[in-house]
Short mmCIF file of C-alpha atoms and ligand atoms in Angstrom, two decimals:
data_model
loop_
_atom_site.label_atom_id
_atom_site.label_comp_id
_atom_site.label_asym_id
_atom_site.label_seq_id
_atom_site.Cartn_x
_atom_site.Cartn_y
_atom_site.Cartn_z
CA UNK A 9 -152.87 174.59 -43.31
CA UNK A 10 -149.05 174.59 -43.48
CA UNK A 11 -147.53 174.65 -46.99
CA UNK A 12 -144.01 175.24 -48.36
CA UNK A 13 -144.06 178.09 -50.87
CA UNK A 14 -140.91 180.01 -49.92
CA UNK A 15 -137.94 178.48 -48.12
CA UNK A 16 -138.31 181.18 -45.43
CA UNK A 17 -141.71 179.71 -44.51
CA UNK A 18 -139.57 177.46 -42.32
CA UNK A 19 -137.46 178.62 -39.40
CA UNK A 20 -133.77 177.69 -39.15
CA UNK A 21 -134.70 175.14 -36.49
CA UNK A 22 -137.22 173.58 -38.84
CA UNK A 23 -134.67 173.42 -41.67
CA UNK A 24 -132.16 171.82 -39.31
CA UNK A 25 -134.81 169.30 -38.18
CA UNK A 26 -135.62 168.36 -41.78
CA UNK A 27 -131.91 167.75 -42.38
CA UNK A 28 -131.73 165.55 -39.26
CA UNK A 29 -134.80 163.53 -40.37
CA UNK A 30 -133.31 163.11 -43.86
CA UNK A 31 -130.05 161.84 -42.34
CA UNK A 32 -132.05 159.41 -40.21
CA UNK A 33 -133.95 158.19 -43.30
CA UNK A 34 -130.60 157.58 -45.03
CA UNK A 35 -129.38 155.61 -41.99
CA UNK A 36 -132.56 153.55 -41.49
CA UNK A 37 -134.96 153.68 -44.47
CA UNK A 38 -137.02 150.69 -43.26
CA UNK A 39 -138.24 152.70 -40.28
CA UNK A 40 -140.04 155.02 -42.70
CA UNK A 41 -141.34 152.49 -45.24
CA UNK A 42 -144.98 152.58 -44.09
CA UNK A 43 -145.30 156.06 -42.63
CA UNK A 44 -147.53 157.35 -45.44
CA UNK A 45 -149.56 154.21 -46.07
CA UNK A 46 -152.85 155.00 -47.85
CA UNK A 47 -151.81 158.65 -48.38
CA UNK A 48 -151.67 160.21 -51.82
CA UNK A 49 -149.34 162.82 -53.26
CA UNK A 50 -150.60 164.74 -56.31
CA UNK A 51 -147.85 165.99 -58.62
CA UNK A 52 -149.22 168.87 -60.71
CA UNK A 53 -146.45 169.77 -63.15
CA UNK A 54 -147.30 172.55 -65.60
CA UNK A 55 -143.62 172.77 -66.67
CA UNK A 56 -141.03 170.15 -67.67
CA UNK A 57 -139.17 168.28 -64.95
CA UNK A 58 -137.24 165.06 -64.48
CA UNK A 59 -135.63 165.16 -61.05
CA UNK A 60 -138.12 167.18 -59.10
CA UNK A 61 -141.21 165.24 -60.17
CA UNK A 62 -139.60 161.81 -60.07
CA UNK A 63 -137.91 162.49 -56.74
CA UNK A 64 -141.25 163.57 -55.24
CA UNK A 65 -142.84 160.41 -56.59
CA UNK A 66 -139.98 158.18 -55.40
CA UNK A 67 -140.11 159.92 -52.00
CA UNK A 68 -143.82 159.21 -51.56
CA UNK A 69 -143.50 155.61 -52.75
CA UNK A 70 -140.62 155.00 -50.34
CA UNK A 71 -142.83 156.26 -47.52
CA UNK A 72 -145.44 153.66 -48.47
CA UNK A 73 -147.83 156.16 -50.07
CA UNK A 74 -149.02 156.49 -53.64
CA UNK A 75 -148.94 159.14 -56.34
CA UNK A 76 -151.41 160.66 -58.81
CA UNK A 77 -150.93 163.62 -61.13
CA UNK A 78 -149.88 164.94 -64.50
CA UNK A 79 -146.60 166.05 -66.00
CA UNK A 80 -147.91 167.97 -68.97
CA UNK A 81 -150.20 170.98 -68.63
CA UNK A 82 -151.77 170.17 -72.00
CA UNK A 83 -153.16 166.93 -70.63
CA UNK A 84 -154.87 168.74 -67.71
CA UNK A 85 -157.97 170.93 -67.65
CA UNK A 86 -155.80 174.05 -67.47
CA UNK A 87 -155.65 173.70 -71.26
CA UNK A 88 -159.45 174.20 -71.20
CA UNK A 89 -158.98 177.35 -69.12
CA UNK A 90 -159.38 176.04 -65.57
CA UNK A 91 -157.80 178.34 -62.98
CA UNK A 92 -155.03 177.26 -60.60
CA UNK A 93 -157.42 178.03 -57.72
CA UNK A 94 -160.06 175.61 -59.03
CA UNK A 95 -157.48 172.93 -59.83
CA UNK A 96 -156.24 173.18 -56.22
CA UNK A 97 -159.79 172.83 -54.84
CA UNK A 98 -160.48 169.82 -57.06
CA UNK A 99 -157.23 168.01 -56.28
CA UNK A 100 -157.84 168.57 -52.54
CA UNK A 101 -160.77 166.14 -52.94
CA UNK A 102 -158.50 163.38 -54.26
CA UNK A 103 -155.11 163.71 -52.57
CA UNK A 104 -153.50 164.44 -49.19
CA UNK A 105 -150.71 166.73 -50.38
CA UNK A 106 -149.81 168.57 -53.60
CA UNK A 107 -146.45 169.27 -55.25
CA UNK A 108 -146.91 171.93 -57.95
CA UNK A 109 -144.56 173.32 -60.59
CA UNK A 110 -145.80 176.22 -62.68
CA UNK A 111 -144.28 178.71 -65.16
CA UNK A 112 -146.14 181.60 -63.47
CA UNK A 113 -144.49 183.10 -60.42
CA UNK A 114 -146.85 182.85 -57.45
CA UNK A 115 -149.06 180.07 -58.87
CA UNK A 116 -148.25 177.61 -56.04
CA UNK A 117 -149.12 180.34 -53.54
CA UNK A 118 -152.52 180.78 -55.19
CA UNK A 119 -152.95 177.00 -55.04
CA UNK A 120 -152.07 176.98 -51.33
CA UNK A 121 -154.62 179.72 -50.63
CA UNK A 122 -157.34 177.62 -52.23
CA UNK A 123 -156.39 174.05 -51.34
CA UNK A 124 -157.52 172.31 -48.18
CA UNK A 125 -154.35 170.18 -48.14
CA UNK A 126 -150.66 171.20 -47.93
CA UNK A 127 -149.10 172.55 -51.15
CA UNK A 128 -145.39 172.35 -51.95
CA UNK A 129 -143.86 174.77 -54.44
CA UNK A 130 -141.85 172.60 -56.85
CA UNK A 131 -140.64 175.67 -58.80
CA UNK A 132 -142.54 178.79 -59.89
CA UNK A 133 -141.20 180.60 -62.96
CA UNK A 134 -137.90 182.37 -62.34
CA UNK A 135 -138.91 182.98 -58.73
CA UNK A 136 -138.33 180.21 -56.17
CA UNK A 137 -137.57 176.52 -55.85
CA UNK A 138 -137.54 175.72 -52.13
CA UNK A 139 -137.32 171.92 -52.35
CA UNK A 140 -134.18 172.19 -54.50
CA UNK A 141 -132.83 174.33 -51.67
CA UNK A 142 -133.57 171.53 -49.22
CA UNK A 143 -131.49 169.20 -51.42
CA UNK A 144 -128.72 171.82 -51.59
CA UNK A 145 -128.65 172.34 -47.81
CA UNK A 146 -128.41 168.61 -47.10
CA UNK A 147 -125.61 168.29 -49.67
CA UNK A 148 -123.65 171.19 -48.15
CA UNK A 149 -124.22 169.86 -44.64
CA UNK A 150 -123.02 166.36 -45.59
CA UNK A 151 -120.01 167.66 -47.54
CA UNK A 152 -118.79 170.42 -45.21
CA UNK A 153 -120.22 169.15 -41.92
CA UNK A 154 -121.76 172.58 -41.29
CA UNK A 155 -124.13 175.18 -42.72
CA UNK A 156 -122.27 178.25 -41.51
CA UNK A 157 -118.91 179.91 -42.11
CA UNK A 158 -118.17 179.08 -45.72
CA UNK A 159 -117.73 180.81 -49.07
CA UNK A 160 -120.12 179.91 -51.88
CA UNK A 161 -119.84 180.99 -55.50
CA UNK A 162 -122.97 181.07 -57.65
CA UNK A 163 -122.03 180.86 -61.31
CA UNK A 164 -124.06 181.31 -64.50
CA UNK A 165 -127.64 182.48 -64.82
CA UNK A 166 -128.24 184.31 -61.54
CA UNK A 167 -131.04 186.36 -63.08
CA UNK A 168 -133.52 183.62 -63.98
CA UNK A 169 -132.11 180.79 -61.85
CA UNK A 170 -134.80 180.21 -59.24
CA UNK A 171 -132.65 177.69 -57.37
CA UNK A 172 -130.08 180.44 -56.78
CA UNK A 173 -132.70 182.83 -55.40
CA UNK A 174 -134.07 180.25 -52.98
CA UNK A 175 -130.67 179.08 -51.75
CA UNK A 176 -129.45 182.65 -51.13
CA UNK A 177 -132.65 183.24 -49.16
CA UNK A 178 -132.01 180.18 -47.02
CA UNK A 179 -128.34 181.02 -46.45
CA UNK A 180 -129.32 184.45 -45.13
CA UNK A 181 -130.32 182.56 -41.97
CA UNK A 182 -126.84 181.18 -41.31
CA UNK A 183 -123.76 182.92 -39.88
CA UNK A 184 -120.51 183.68 -41.68
CA UNK A 185 -121.58 183.02 -45.27
CA UNK A 186 -119.66 184.86 -47.98
CA UNK A 187 -121.34 184.91 -51.40
CA UNK A 188 -119.45 185.33 -54.69
CA UNK A 189 -121.77 186.15 -57.59
CA UNK A 190 -120.20 185.05 -60.88
CA UNK A 191 -122.15 185.99 -64.01
CA UNK A 192 -122.10 188.04 -67.18
CA UNK A 193 -123.60 191.50 -66.78
CA UNK A 194 -126.90 190.48 -68.45
CA UNK A 195 -127.46 187.56 -66.08
CA UNK A 196 -126.73 189.27 -62.78
CA UNK A 197 -128.73 188.52 -59.63
CA UNK A 198 -131.99 190.55 -59.69
CA UNK A 199 -131.74 193.69 -57.59
CA UNK A 200 -134.72 192.60 -55.48
CA UNK A 201 -132.70 189.59 -54.24
CA UNK A 202 -129.60 191.73 -53.77
CA UNK A 203 -131.42 194.42 -51.81
CA UNK A 204 -134.05 192.39 -49.94
CA UNK A 205 -131.89 189.41 -49.09
CA UNK A 206 -128.14 190.07 -49.27
CA UNK A 207 -128.11 193.70 -48.18
CA UNK A 208 -131.03 193.57 -45.77
CA UNK A 209 -129.41 190.69 -43.90
CA UNK A 210 -125.93 192.28 -44.04
CA UNK A 211 -124.56 189.26 -45.90
CA UNK A 212 -121.07 189.71 -47.28
CA UNK A 213 -120.91 189.38 -51.05
CA UNK A 214 -118.89 190.32 -54.12
CA UNK A 215 -119.60 190.23 -57.85
CA UNK A 216 -117.26 189.19 -60.63
CA UNK A 217 -117.40 187.99 -64.22
CA UNK A 218 -114.37 185.73 -63.77
CA UNK A 219 -114.83 182.15 -62.59
CA UNK A 220 -111.04 181.67 -62.62
CA UNK A 221 -110.57 184.57 -60.23
CA UNK A 222 -113.25 183.32 -57.84
CA UNK A 223 -112.26 179.67 -57.88
CA UNK A 224 -109.48 179.59 -55.20
CA UNK A 225 -111.75 181.21 -52.58
CA UNK A 226 -114.65 178.80 -52.80
CA UNK A 227 -115.77 176.04 -50.45
CA UNK A 228 -118.87 175.48 -52.59
CA UNK A 229 -119.25 176.22 -56.30
CA UNK A 230 -122.92 176.28 -57.35
CA UNK A 231 -123.06 176.02 -61.16
CA UNK A 232 -126.28 176.76 -63.06
CA UNK A 233 -127.73 176.31 -66.53
CA UNK A 234 -128.59 179.39 -68.59
CA UNK A 235 -132.41 179.28 -68.40
CA UNK A 236 -133.27 179.15 -72.10
CA UNK A 237 -137.04 179.02 -71.53
CA UNK A 238 -137.06 182.41 -69.75
CA UNK A 239 -135.29 184.36 -72.50
CA UNK A 240 -137.21 186.73 -74.70
CA UNK A 241 -135.06 186.16 -77.75
CA UNK A 242 -132.97 183.29 -79.03
CA UNK A 243 -130.08 185.53 -80.06
CA UNK A 244 -129.38 186.58 -76.46
CA UNK A 245 -129.60 182.99 -75.30
CA UNK A 246 -127.14 181.80 -77.94
CA UNK A 247 -124.70 184.56 -77.04
CA UNK A 248 -124.83 183.83 -73.31
CA UNK A 249 -125.37 180.09 -73.09
CA UNK A 250 -121.70 179.11 -72.95
CA UNK A 251 -120.53 181.97 -70.74
CA UNK A 252 -119.05 179.53 -68.22
CA UNK A 253 -117.86 176.01 -68.75
CA UNK A 254 -116.28 174.23 -65.82
CA UNK A 255 -113.35 172.23 -67.14
CA UNK A 256 -110.59 170.20 -65.41
CA UNK A 257 -108.09 173.05 -65.79
CA UNK A 258 -110.43 175.43 -63.96
CA UNK A 259 -110.92 172.80 -61.23
CA UNK A 260 -107.16 172.87 -60.65
CA UNK A 261 -107.59 176.42 -59.33
CA UNK A 262 -110.07 175.23 -56.65
CA UNK A 263 -109.48 173.99 -53.11
CA UNK A 264 -108.91 170.26 -52.73
CA UNK A 265 -111.97 169.90 -50.49
CA UNK A 266 -114.39 172.19 -52.31
CA UNK A 267 -117.71 170.76 -53.55
CA UNK A 268 -119.32 171.44 -56.92
CA UNK A 269 -123.12 171.58 -56.87
CA UNK A 270 -125.56 171.96 -59.76
CA UNK A 271 -129.35 171.57 -59.56
CA UNK A 272 -129.23 169.85 -62.98
CA UNK A 273 -130.08 169.45 -65.82
CA UNK A 274 -126.64 170.45 -67.06
CA UNK A 275 -126.25 171.44 -70.67
CA UNK A 276 -122.65 172.49 -71.34
CA UNK A 277 -121.64 174.24 -68.17
CA UNK A 278 -119.87 171.32 -66.49
CA UNK A 279 -117.59 169.16 -68.61
CA UNK A 280 -118.35 165.45 -68.14
CA UNK A 281 -114.64 165.04 -67.34
CA UNK A 282 -115.41 166.60 -63.93
CA UNK A 283 -117.85 163.83 -62.98
CA UNK A 284 -115.05 161.56 -61.77
CA UNK A 285 -113.51 164.33 -59.61
CA UNK A 286 -114.32 163.62 -55.93
CA UNK A 287 -115.34 167.26 -55.59
CA UNK A 288 -118.29 166.76 -57.98
CA UNK A 289 -121.33 166.56 -55.69
CA UNK A 290 -124.18 167.05 -58.16
CA UNK A 291 -125.32 163.46 -58.45
CA UNK A 292 -125.33 162.95 -54.69
CA UNK A 293 -127.30 166.22 -54.56
CA UNK A 294 -129.96 164.44 -56.66
CA UNK A 295 -130.12 161.57 -54.15
CA UNK A 296 -130.26 164.04 -51.27
CA UNK A 297 -133.25 165.72 -52.92
CA UNK A 298 -135.30 162.57 -52.54
CA UNK A 299 -134.44 162.19 -48.84
CA UNK A 300 -135.28 165.83 -48.09
CA UNK A 301 -138.59 165.52 -49.94
CA UNK A 302 -139.37 162.46 -47.81
CA UNK A 303 -138.65 164.46 -44.66
CA UNK A 304 -140.76 167.34 -45.99
CA UNK A 305 -143.78 165.18 -46.87
CA UNK A 306 -143.63 163.63 -43.39
CA UNK A 307 -143.50 167.04 -41.73
CA UNK A 308 -146.37 168.59 -43.68
CA UNK A 309 -148.64 165.55 -43.47
CA UNK A 310 -148.03 165.21 -39.76
CA UNK A 311 -148.70 168.93 -39.13
CA UNK A 312 -151.92 168.57 -41.13
CA UNK A 313 -152.91 165.71 -38.81
CA UNK A 314 -152.98 163.24 -41.70
CA UNK A 315 -150.35 160.84 -40.35
C1 LIG B 11 -133.83 173.41 -61.78
C2 LIG B 11 -135.15 174.14 -62.03
O1 LIG B 11 -136.10 173.52 -62.50
O2 LIG B 11 -135.19 175.31 -61.68
N1 LIG B 11 -133.93 172.05 -62.00
C3 LIG B 11 -134.32 171.26 -60.96
O3 LIG B 11 -135.40 171.32 -60.47
N2 LIG B 11 -133.38 170.45 -60.43
C4 LIG B 11 -132.70 174.02 -62.52
C5 LIG B 11 -132.80 174.18 -64.00
O4 LIG B 11 -133.79 173.83 -64.62
O5 LIG B 11 -131.81 174.68 -64.54
#
């Protein structure tokens, strides 16, 4: 049974196909309106979410399917001590596909090993978030017209930011990507990502603490929120939370055709004054997330022989 746990579960060709399907959905949504008729998506969210859960639900509804699930672990039997493995077996009896978010790294993988239906990782701890990466790739492709030969700056919490880890993984597949890692020392990219992804794939990268210095080089600026829920103490969070704030004067240092991405939610790290700048791409990134999740549901259900 094919699932999506890590973005590298898909080949470059498969990622490119998903992007093509998403673009086709955007061009002709009616063609897809009944593709998942009588199919059910289960959203099992053990951690807070707005965009990811609602975009999965909207995606399934727009494909003509329906949705069951929970958005609060306390309202599920996990609060009684049920294991992720058992939950996956149980939900396989009710639904055709699962989207799972969990605070424990690897939980969606355990679910996939026990489910008899496809499982999609909708974010596991500080580890991975492959469907956000799908949204990011479509946004970059629509903004730049390509997925190779560009410079991308990741700014903020590169340590706990799972969207950063997944996107760097995906970009390791494309040619001519230069990565600029912009973070305070305490929030640097984990060395396992640096060694196993950047260095292993001979990707060119540099590290800096200065957003101003990086700004003029960037085609894409990927801002992130400092991940409060993964900190061990409040004091560190409070000290680091406003490390970077993107303001109009910093935007003046950037290229005229750069694009600013952010997986959202934003807290303070992008001033609302930037929203009207044509380079702000984070709300279209949200819309793109729904189209990519539609393409993904179609792919996994069709490979499972369910549609
Ligand atoms: C991200 C996440 O959950 O990792 N949000 C999202 O899914 N769009 C980013 C974040 O919470 O900062």
